Coordinates of C-alpha atoms in Angstrom, one line a residue:
Chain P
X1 CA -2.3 24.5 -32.9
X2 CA 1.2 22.9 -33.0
X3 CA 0.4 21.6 -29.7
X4 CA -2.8 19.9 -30.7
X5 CA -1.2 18.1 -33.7
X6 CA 2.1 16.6 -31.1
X7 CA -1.1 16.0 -28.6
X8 CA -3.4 14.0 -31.0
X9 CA 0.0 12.1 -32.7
X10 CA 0.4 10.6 -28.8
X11 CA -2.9 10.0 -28.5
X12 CA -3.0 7.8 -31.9
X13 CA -0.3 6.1 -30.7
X14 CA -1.8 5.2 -27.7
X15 CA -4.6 3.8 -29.1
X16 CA -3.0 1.5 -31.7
X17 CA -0.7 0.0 -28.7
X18 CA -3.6 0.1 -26.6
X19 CA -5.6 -2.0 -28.6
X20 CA -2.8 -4.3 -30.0
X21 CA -2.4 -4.7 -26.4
X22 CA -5.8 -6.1 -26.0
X23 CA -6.0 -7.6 -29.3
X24 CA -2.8 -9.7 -27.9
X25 CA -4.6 -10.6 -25.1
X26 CA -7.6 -12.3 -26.9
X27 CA -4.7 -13.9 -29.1
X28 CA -3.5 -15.7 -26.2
X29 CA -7.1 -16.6 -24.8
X30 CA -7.4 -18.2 -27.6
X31 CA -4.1 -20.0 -28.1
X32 CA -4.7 -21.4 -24.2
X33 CA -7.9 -22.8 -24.8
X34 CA -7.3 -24.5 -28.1
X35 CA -5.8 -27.8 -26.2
X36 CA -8.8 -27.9 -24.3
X37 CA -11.3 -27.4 -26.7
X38 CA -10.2 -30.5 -28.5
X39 CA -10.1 -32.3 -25.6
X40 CA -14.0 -30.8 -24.9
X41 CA -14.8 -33.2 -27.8
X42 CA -14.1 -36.5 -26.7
X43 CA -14.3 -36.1 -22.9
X44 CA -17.6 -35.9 -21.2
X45 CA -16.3 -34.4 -17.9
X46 CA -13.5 -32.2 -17.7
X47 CA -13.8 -32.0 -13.6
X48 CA -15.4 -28.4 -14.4
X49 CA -19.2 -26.7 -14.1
X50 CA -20.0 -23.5 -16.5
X51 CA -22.5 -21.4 -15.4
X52 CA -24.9 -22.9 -17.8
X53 CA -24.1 -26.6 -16.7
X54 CA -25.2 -25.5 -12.9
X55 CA -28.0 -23.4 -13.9
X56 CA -29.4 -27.1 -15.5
X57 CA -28.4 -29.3 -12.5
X58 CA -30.3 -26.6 -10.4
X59 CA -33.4 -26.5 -12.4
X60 CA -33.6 -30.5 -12.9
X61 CA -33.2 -30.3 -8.8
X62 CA -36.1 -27.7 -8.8
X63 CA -38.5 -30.1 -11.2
X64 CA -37.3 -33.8 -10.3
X65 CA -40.0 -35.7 -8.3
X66 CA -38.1 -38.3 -8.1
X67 CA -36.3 -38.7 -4.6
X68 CA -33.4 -40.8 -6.2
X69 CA -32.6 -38.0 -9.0
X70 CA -32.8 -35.8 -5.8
X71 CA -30.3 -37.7 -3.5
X72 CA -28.2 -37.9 -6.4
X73 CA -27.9 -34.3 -7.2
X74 CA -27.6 -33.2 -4.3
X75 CA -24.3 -35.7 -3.5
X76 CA -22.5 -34.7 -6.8
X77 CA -23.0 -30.9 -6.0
X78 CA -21.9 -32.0 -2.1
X79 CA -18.6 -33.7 -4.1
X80 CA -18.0 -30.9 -6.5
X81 CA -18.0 -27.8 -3.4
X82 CA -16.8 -29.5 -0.5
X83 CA -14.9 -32.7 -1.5
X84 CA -12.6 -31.6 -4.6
X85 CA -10.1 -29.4 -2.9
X86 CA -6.5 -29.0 -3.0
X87 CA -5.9 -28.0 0.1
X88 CA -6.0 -30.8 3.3
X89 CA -7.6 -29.7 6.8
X90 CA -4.4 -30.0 8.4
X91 CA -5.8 -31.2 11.9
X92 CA -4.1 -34.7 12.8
X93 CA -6.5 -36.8 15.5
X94 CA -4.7 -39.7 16.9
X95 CA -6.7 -42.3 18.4
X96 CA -5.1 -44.3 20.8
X97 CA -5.4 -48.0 20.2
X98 CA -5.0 -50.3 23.4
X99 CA -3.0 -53.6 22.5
X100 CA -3.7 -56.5 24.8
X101 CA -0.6 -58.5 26.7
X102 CA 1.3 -60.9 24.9
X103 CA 4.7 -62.1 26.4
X104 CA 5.6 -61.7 22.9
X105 CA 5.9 -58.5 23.0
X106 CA 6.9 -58.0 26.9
X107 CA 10.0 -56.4 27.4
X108 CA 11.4 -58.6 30.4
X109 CA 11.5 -61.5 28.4
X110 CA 13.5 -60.0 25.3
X111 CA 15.8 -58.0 27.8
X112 CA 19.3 -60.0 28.2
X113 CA 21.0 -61.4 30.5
X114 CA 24.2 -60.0 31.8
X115 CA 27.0 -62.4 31.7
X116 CA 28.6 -63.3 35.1
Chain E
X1 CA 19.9 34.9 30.1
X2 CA 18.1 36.5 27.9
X3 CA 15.1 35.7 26.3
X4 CA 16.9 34.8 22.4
X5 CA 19.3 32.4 24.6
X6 CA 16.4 30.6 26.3
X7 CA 14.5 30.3 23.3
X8 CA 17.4 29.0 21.5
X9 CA 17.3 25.9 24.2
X10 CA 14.8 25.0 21.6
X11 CA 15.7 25.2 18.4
X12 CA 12.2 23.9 16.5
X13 CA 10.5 27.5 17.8
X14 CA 13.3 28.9 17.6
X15 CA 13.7 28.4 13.9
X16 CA 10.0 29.3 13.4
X17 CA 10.9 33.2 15.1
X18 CA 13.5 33.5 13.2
X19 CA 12.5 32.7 9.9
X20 CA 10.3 35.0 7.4
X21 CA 6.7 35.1 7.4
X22 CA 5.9 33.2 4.9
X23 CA 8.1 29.9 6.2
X24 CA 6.2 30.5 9.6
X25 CA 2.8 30.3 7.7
X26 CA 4.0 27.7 5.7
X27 CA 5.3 25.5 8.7
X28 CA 2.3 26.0 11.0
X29 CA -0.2 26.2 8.2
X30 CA 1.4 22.0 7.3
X31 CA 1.7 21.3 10.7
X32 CA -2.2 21.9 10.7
X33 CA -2.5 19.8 7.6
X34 CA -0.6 17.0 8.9
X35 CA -3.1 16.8 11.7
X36 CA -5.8 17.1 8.9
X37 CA -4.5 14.3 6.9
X38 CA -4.4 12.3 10.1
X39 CA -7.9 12.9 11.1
X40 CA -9.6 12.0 7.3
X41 CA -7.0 8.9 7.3
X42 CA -8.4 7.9 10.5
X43 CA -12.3 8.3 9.5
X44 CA -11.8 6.7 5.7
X45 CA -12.3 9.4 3.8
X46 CA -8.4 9.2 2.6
X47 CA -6.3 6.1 2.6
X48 CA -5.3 5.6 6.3
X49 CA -2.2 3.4 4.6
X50 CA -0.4 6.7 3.3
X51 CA -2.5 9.7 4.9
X52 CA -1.1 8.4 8.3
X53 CA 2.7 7.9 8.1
X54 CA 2.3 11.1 5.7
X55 CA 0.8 13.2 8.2
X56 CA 3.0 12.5 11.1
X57 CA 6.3 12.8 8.9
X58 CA 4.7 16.3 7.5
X59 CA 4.4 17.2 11.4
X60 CA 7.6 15.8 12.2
X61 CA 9.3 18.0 9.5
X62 CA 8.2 20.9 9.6
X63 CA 8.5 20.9 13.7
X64 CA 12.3 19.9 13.8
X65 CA 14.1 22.3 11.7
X66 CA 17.1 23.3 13.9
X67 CA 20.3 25.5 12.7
X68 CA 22.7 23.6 11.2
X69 CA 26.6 24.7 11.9
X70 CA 26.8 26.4 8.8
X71 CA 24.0 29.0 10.7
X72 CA 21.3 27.7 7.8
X73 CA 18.2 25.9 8.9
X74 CA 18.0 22.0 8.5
X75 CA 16.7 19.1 9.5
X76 CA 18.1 15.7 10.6
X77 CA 15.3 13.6 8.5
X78 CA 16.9 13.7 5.1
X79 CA 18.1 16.2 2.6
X80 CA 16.3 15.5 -1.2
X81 CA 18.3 17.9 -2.9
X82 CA 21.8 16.9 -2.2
X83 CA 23.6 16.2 -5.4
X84 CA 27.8 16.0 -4.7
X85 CA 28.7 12.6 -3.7
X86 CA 30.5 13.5 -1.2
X87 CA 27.9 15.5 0.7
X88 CA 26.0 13.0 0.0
X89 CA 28.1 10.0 1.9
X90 CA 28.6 12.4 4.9
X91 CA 24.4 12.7 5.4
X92 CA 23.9 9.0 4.4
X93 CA 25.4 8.7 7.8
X94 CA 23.9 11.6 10.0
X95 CA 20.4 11.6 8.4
X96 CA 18.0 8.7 8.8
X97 CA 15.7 8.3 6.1
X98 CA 18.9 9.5 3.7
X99 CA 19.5 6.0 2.7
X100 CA 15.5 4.8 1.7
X101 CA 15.2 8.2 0.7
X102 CA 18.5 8.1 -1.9
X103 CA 18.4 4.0 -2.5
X104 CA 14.8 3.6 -3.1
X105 CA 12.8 6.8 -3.6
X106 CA 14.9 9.0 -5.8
X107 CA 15.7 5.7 -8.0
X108 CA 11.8 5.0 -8.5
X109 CA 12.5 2.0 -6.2
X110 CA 9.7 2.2 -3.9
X111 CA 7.2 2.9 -7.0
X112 CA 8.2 -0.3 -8.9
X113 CA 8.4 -2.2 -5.2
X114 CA 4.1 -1.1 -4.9
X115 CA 3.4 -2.0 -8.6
X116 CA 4.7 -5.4 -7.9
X117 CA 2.7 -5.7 -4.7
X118 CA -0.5 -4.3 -7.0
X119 CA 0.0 -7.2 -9.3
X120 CA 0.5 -10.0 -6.9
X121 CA -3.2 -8.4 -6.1
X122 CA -4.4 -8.1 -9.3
X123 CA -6.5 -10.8 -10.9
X124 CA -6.4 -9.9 -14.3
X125 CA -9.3 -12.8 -15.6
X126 CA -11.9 -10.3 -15.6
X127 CA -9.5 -8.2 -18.3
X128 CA -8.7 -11.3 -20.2
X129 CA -12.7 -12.1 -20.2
X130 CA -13.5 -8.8 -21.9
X131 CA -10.2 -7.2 -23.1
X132 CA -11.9 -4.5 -25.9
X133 CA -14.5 -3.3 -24.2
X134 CA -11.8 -3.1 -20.6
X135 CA -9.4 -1.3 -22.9
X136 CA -12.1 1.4 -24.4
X137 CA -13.1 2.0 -21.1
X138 CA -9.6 2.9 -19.7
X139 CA -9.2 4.5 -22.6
X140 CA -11.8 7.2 -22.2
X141 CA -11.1 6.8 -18.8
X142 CA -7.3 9.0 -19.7
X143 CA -9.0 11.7 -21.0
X144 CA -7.2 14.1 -18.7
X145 CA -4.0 12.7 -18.8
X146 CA -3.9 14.3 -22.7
X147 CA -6.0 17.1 -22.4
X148 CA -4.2 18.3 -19.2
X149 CA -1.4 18.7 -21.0
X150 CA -2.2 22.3 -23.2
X151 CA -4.2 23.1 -20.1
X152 CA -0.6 23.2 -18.3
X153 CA 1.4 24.4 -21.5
X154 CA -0.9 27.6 -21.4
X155 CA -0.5 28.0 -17.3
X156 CA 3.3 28.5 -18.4
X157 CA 4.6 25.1 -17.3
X158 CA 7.5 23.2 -19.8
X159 CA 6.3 20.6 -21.6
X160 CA 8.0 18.1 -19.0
X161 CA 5.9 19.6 -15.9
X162 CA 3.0 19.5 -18.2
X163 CA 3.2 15.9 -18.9
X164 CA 4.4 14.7 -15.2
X165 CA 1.1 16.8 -13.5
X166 CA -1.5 15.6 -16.6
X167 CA -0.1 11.8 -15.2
X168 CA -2.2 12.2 -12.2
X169 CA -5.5 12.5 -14.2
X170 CA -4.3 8.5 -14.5
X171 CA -4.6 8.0 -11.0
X172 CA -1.6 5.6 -10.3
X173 CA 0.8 6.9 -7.5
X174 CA 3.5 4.5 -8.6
X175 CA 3.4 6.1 -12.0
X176 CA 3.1 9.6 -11.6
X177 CA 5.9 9.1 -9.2
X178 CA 8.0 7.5 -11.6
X179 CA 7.0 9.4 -14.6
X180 CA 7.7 12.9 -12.6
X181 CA 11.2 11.4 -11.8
X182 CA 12.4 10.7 -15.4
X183 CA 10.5 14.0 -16.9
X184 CA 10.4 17.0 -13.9
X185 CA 12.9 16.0 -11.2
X186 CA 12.6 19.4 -9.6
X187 CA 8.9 19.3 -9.3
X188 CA 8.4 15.5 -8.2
X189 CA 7.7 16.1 -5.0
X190 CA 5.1 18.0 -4.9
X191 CA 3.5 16.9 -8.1
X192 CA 3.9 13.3 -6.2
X193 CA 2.2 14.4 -2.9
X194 CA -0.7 16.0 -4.6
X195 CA -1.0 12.9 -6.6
X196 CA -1.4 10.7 -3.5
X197 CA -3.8 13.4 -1.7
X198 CA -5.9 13.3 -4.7
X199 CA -5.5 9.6 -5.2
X200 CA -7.4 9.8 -1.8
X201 CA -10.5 12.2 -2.3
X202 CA -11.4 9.8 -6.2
X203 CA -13.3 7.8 -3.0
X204 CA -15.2 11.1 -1.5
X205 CA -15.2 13.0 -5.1
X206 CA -16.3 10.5 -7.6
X207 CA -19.2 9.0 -6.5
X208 CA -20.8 13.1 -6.6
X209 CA -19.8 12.7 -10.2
X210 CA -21.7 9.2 -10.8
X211 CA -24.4 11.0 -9.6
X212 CA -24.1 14.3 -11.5
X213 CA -23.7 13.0 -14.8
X214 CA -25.8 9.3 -14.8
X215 CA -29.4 9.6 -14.3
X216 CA -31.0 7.0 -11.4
X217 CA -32.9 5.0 -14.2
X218 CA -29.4 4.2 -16.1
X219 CA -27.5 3.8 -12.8
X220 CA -29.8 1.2 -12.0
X221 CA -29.0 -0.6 -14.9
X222 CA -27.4 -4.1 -14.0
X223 CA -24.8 -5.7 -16.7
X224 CA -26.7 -9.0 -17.8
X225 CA -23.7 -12.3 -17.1
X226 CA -22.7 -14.5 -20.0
X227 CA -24.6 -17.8 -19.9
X228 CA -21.5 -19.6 -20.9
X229 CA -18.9 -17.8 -19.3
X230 CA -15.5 -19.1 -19.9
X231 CA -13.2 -19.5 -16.6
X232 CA -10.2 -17.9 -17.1
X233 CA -7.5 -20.7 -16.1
X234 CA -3.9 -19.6 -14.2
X235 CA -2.3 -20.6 -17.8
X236 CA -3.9 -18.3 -19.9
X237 CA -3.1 -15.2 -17.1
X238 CA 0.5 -16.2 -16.8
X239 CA 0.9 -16.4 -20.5
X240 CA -0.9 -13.1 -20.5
X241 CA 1.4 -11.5 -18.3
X242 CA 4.8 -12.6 -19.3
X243 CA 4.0 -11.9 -23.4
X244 CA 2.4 -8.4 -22.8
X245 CA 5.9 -7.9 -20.1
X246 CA 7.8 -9.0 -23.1
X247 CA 5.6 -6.6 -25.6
X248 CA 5.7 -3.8 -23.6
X249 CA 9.4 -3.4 -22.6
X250 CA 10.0 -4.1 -26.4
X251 CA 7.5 -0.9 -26.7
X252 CA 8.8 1.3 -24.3
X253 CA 12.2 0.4 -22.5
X254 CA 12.4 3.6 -20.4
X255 CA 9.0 1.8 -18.4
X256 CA 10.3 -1.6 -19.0
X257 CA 11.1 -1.1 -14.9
X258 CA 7.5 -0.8 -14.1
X259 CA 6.0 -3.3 -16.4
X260 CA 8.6 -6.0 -15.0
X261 CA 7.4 -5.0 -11.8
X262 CA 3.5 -5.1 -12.3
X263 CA 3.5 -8.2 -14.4
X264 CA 6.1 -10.0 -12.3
X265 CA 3.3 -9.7 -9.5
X266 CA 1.1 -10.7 -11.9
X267 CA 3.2 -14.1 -12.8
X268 CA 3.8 -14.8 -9.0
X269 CA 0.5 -14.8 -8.2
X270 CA -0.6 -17.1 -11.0
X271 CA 2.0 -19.3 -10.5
X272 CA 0.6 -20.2 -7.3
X273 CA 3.9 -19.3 -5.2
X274 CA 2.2 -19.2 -2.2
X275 CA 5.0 -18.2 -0.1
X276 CA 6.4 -15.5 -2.9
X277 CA 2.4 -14.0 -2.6
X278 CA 2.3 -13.8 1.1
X279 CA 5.9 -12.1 1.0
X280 CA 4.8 -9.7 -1.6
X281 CA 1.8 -8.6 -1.1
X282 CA 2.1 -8.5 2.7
X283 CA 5.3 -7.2 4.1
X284 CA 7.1 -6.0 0.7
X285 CA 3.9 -3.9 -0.5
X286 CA 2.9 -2.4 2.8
X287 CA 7.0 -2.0 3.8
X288 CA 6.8 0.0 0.6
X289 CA 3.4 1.6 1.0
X290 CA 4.7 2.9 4.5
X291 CA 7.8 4.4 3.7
X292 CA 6.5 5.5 0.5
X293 CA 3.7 8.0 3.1
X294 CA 6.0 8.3 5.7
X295 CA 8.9 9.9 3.2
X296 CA 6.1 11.8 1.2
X297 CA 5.6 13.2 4.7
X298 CA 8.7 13.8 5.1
X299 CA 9.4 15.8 1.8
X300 CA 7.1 18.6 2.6
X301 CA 9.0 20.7 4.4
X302 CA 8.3 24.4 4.2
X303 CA 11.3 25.5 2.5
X304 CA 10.4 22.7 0.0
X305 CA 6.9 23.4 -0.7
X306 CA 7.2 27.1 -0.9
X307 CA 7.4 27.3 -5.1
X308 CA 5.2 29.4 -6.2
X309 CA 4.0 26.5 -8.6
X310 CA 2.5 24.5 -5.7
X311 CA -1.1 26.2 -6.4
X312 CA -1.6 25.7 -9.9
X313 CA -0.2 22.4 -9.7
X314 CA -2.8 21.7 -7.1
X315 CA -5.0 23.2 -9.6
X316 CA -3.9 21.4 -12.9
X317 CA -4.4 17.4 -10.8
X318 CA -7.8 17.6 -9.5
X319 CA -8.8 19.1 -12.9
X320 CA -6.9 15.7 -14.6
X321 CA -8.9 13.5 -12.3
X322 CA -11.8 15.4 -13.2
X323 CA -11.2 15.2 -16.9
X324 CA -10.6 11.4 -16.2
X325 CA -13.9 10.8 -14.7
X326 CA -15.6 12.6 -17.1
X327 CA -14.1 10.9 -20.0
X328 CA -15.0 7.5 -18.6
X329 CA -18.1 8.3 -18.5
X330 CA -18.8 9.3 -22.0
X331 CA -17.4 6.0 -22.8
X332 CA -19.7 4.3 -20.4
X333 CA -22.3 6.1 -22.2
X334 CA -20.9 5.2 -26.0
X335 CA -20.9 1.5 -25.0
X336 CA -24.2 2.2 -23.3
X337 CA -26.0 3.3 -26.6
X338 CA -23.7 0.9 -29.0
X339 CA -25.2 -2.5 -26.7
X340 CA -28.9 -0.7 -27.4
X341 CA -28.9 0.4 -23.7
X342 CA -27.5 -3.0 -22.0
X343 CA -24.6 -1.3 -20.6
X344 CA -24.6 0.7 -16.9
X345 CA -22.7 3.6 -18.1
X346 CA -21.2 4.3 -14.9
X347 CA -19.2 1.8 -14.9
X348 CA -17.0 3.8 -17.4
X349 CA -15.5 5.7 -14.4
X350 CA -13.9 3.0 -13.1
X351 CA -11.4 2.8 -16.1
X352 CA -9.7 5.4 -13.7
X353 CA -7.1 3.0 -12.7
X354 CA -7.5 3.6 -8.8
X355 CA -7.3 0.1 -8.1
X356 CA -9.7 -1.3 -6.7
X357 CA -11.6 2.0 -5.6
X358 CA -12.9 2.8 -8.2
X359 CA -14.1 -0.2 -9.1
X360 CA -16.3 -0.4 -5.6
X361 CA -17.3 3.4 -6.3
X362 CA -19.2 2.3 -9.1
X363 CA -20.8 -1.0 -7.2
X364 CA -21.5 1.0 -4.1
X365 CA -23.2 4.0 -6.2
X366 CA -25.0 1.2 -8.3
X367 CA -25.9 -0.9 -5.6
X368 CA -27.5 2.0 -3.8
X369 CA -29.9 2.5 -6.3
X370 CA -30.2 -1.1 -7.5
X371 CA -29.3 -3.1 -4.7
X372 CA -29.5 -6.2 -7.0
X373 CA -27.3 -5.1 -9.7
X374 CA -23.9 -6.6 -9.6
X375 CA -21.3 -4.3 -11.9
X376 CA -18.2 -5.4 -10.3
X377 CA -16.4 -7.4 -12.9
X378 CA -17.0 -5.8 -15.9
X379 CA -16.0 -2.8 -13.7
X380 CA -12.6 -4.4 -12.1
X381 CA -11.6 -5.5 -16.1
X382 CA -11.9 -1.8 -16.9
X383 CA -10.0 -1.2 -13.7
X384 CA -7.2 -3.2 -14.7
X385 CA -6.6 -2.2 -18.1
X386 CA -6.8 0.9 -16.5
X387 CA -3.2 0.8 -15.1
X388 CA -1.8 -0.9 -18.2
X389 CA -3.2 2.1 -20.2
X390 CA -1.9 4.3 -17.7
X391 CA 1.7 2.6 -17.4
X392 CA 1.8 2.8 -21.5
X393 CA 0.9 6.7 -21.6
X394 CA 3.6 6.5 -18.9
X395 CA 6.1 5.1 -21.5
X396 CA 5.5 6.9 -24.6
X397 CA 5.4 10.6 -22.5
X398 CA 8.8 9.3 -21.1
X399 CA 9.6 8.9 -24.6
X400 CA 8.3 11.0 -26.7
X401 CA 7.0 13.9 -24.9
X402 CA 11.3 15.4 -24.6
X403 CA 11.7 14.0 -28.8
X404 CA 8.4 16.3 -29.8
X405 CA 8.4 19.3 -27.7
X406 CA 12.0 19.9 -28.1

């Protein structure tokens, strides 16, 4: 029985800290996202999509007749997957450019002459 | 010649004649093992990362004993249970897994090295989306870390063993390890290597458990998303990890070790150091992960093993895991009937903080029935807050379990 009491006592404790744990971690959820929701109110576009906000832009893509509406759905969801990145496709291309003769920029006539 | 001087060319069979019966069962019977281990590594069914290294070092040991000068039987891999500093310095140097073994093993080293590795890995949004119900989950999900502990009281165990076997019902390696090192430093090893081989079968054993105790119709239940889910930004993770650090070593000092090491993985990897992420959870973590099998492997020698409390402790873990399961469940079950039956209550298993494998246990198993159902985040959150559960039980048995059973 004494054994039952020492076991349930750790088991309380473990589910206060448990739950102060978790109750911390909505505290700081909230404490984050207080600068932004502010901001929510006099921005229109935060650079971000919810889940809502693409589930609309899908359905008004479903519905719209209207090939303009179309095009320009389609390019902002094109910008918002594929263009907005961080990271660079790190492949360089160098094009060679061919520069036609000048004697301005030969290399005989800029080379001097060696004193006798 | 005679035949004793020929067979004394080898030593490894010649130590195995010349020992008692029960080291030459013991030796061949984890020789077999080993092989064993290998083989279920190799096909899935047990984590290839450990069961490999594990198996061969098992193999290894328990092949090379040889007679040392003194006449006694040895081995050149490492001695565990040297304590005199100076015997100590002489087999740092003659021995070749002494040093990892002494400088990272027997310190808890290698556990806190894997944690960090695990939190560089962890993305701990889907906890911060859903932190109460991820916390009830794990919650139920340690039922047998408690109730294992009269189970092993009335098997005869101290309260120390009792507490160090019930940790494996929490299904964190780096933990038990840790825990059995600071409560029952005689029976670490093996409580540690039944631990991992159990930590192994939660893939093979749990989903006949799903399937026992969830009917098809609630399995098949899918978690409906949030229309307006919130994205979890890097700010509010990083804050999240270095105040619940901070908390938590305030808490419990004696685990301050592993919670600097799980939430400084945590911090790396939402800082975005990519180079301090590729570092630690690539060659740190599976460095760690290797030796961690390969000297696990190397512990169970015959001699080593032979305690007569090797079977019950074998006993007492896979009835903790059991227990574990169970108890997620029923919370699976408590949330399931609290939400009105919108809740998949097998996703209460994967509370057991195997990360991530029980997490996919409880997709695959729901996916089989269901194949549209998608449970994994809700079921990684619980997943999560499974190993801060488990590292907090960790603390307060470090701390309270020597103060109450005096």
């Amino acid at each position: 029985m004494d054994i039952f009491i020492k076991l349930s006592y750790l088991v309380f404790i473990t589910i206060v800290i448990s739950f102060f744990v978790a109750f911390l971690i909505k505290m700081i959820s909230f404490f984050i996202d207080l600068p932004s929701r502010k901001n929510k109110a006099t921005s229109s576009y935060d650079g971000s999509l919810n889940l809502s906000q693409i589930e609309r832009i899908q359905k008004e893509a479903k519905y719209s007749t209207d090939s303009a509406n179309i095009a320009a759905l389609s390019l902002a969801l094109h910008l918002y997957f594929d263009e907005i990145h961080d990271n660079e496709n790190m492949t360089l291309t160098i094009n060679k450019v061919i520069k036609p003769y000048s004697p301005w920029s030969s290399k005989i006539y800029s080379l001097g002459q060696s004193p006798r | 010649m005679n035949f004793d001087q020929i067979l004394g060319l080898f030593q490894g069979i010649s130590t195995l004649v010349h020992s008692e019966p029960a080291v030459i069962f013991a030796r061949i019977g984890l020789i077999l093992l080993a092989c064993l281990l290998i083989y279920l590594g190799k096909k899935g069914v047990l984590e290839p990362l450990l069961m490999i290294p594990m198996g061969i070092g098992m193999a290894s040991i328990n092949a090379g004993i040889l007679f040392m000068p003194d006449g006694s039987q040895g081995n050149l891999f490492l001695d565990p249970l040297l304590t005199k500093t100076d015997d100590l310095m002489n087999v740092l140097q003659i021995d070749f897994l002494q040093p990892i073994y002494t400088f990272t093993f027997s310190n808890g080293l290698i556990a806190c090295l894997v944690f960090m590795g695990i939190g560089v890995l962890l993305d701990v949004g889907y906890l911060l989306a859903r932190p109460f119900l991820s916390m009830f989950l794990a919650l139920f999900a340690e039922l047998g870390t408690f109730l294992t502990i009269p189970i092993a009281m009335a098997f005869g165990l101290t309260p120390n063993d009792a507490a160090s076997i019930a940790m494996v019902g929490g299904a964190d390696g780096p933990m038990v390890l840790f825990t059995s090192l600071a409560l029952s430093k005689e029976l670490f090893v093996p409580i540690t290597v039944v631990a991992y081989l159990y930590l192994g079968l939660t893939y093979g054993g749990y989903p006949y458990l799903i399937k026992l105790l969830v009917p098809k119709r609630l399995l098949a239940l899918p978690i409906p998303q949030k229309k307006n889910a919130k994205v979890i930004s890097s700010d509010q993770k990083l804050a999240f990890a270095v105040i619940a650090c901070i908390v938590l070593c305030l808490l419990f000092p004696v685990a301050a070790p592993l919670f600097l090491s799980l939430f400084v993985g945590v911090a790396v990897r939402e800082s975005g150091l990519t180079h301090l992420i590729d570092f630690i959870g690539g060659p740190l973590l599976y460095g760690a992960t290797f030796f961690l099998g390969l000297l696990l492997g190397v512990l169970c020698e015959a001699h080593l093993l032979l305690n007569p409390k090797i079977l019950l402790l074998l006993i007492l873990g896979i009835v903790s895991l059991l227990l574990s399961g169970i108890g997620g469940i029923i919370g699976g079950y408590i949330v399931y009937f609290v939400t009105g039956g919108k809740f998949n209550p097998a996703v209460g298993i994967a509370g057991v903080s195997c990360v991530p494998t029980t997490a996919k246990v409880v997709q695959k198993c729901v996916r089989e029935v269901n194949p549209e159902a998608f449970v994994l985040p809700v079921a990684i959150g619980a997943n999560i807050c499974g190993v801060i559960t488990t590292a907090i039980i960790s603390g307060i048995y470090i701390t309270y379990i020597p103060i109450l059973f005096k």
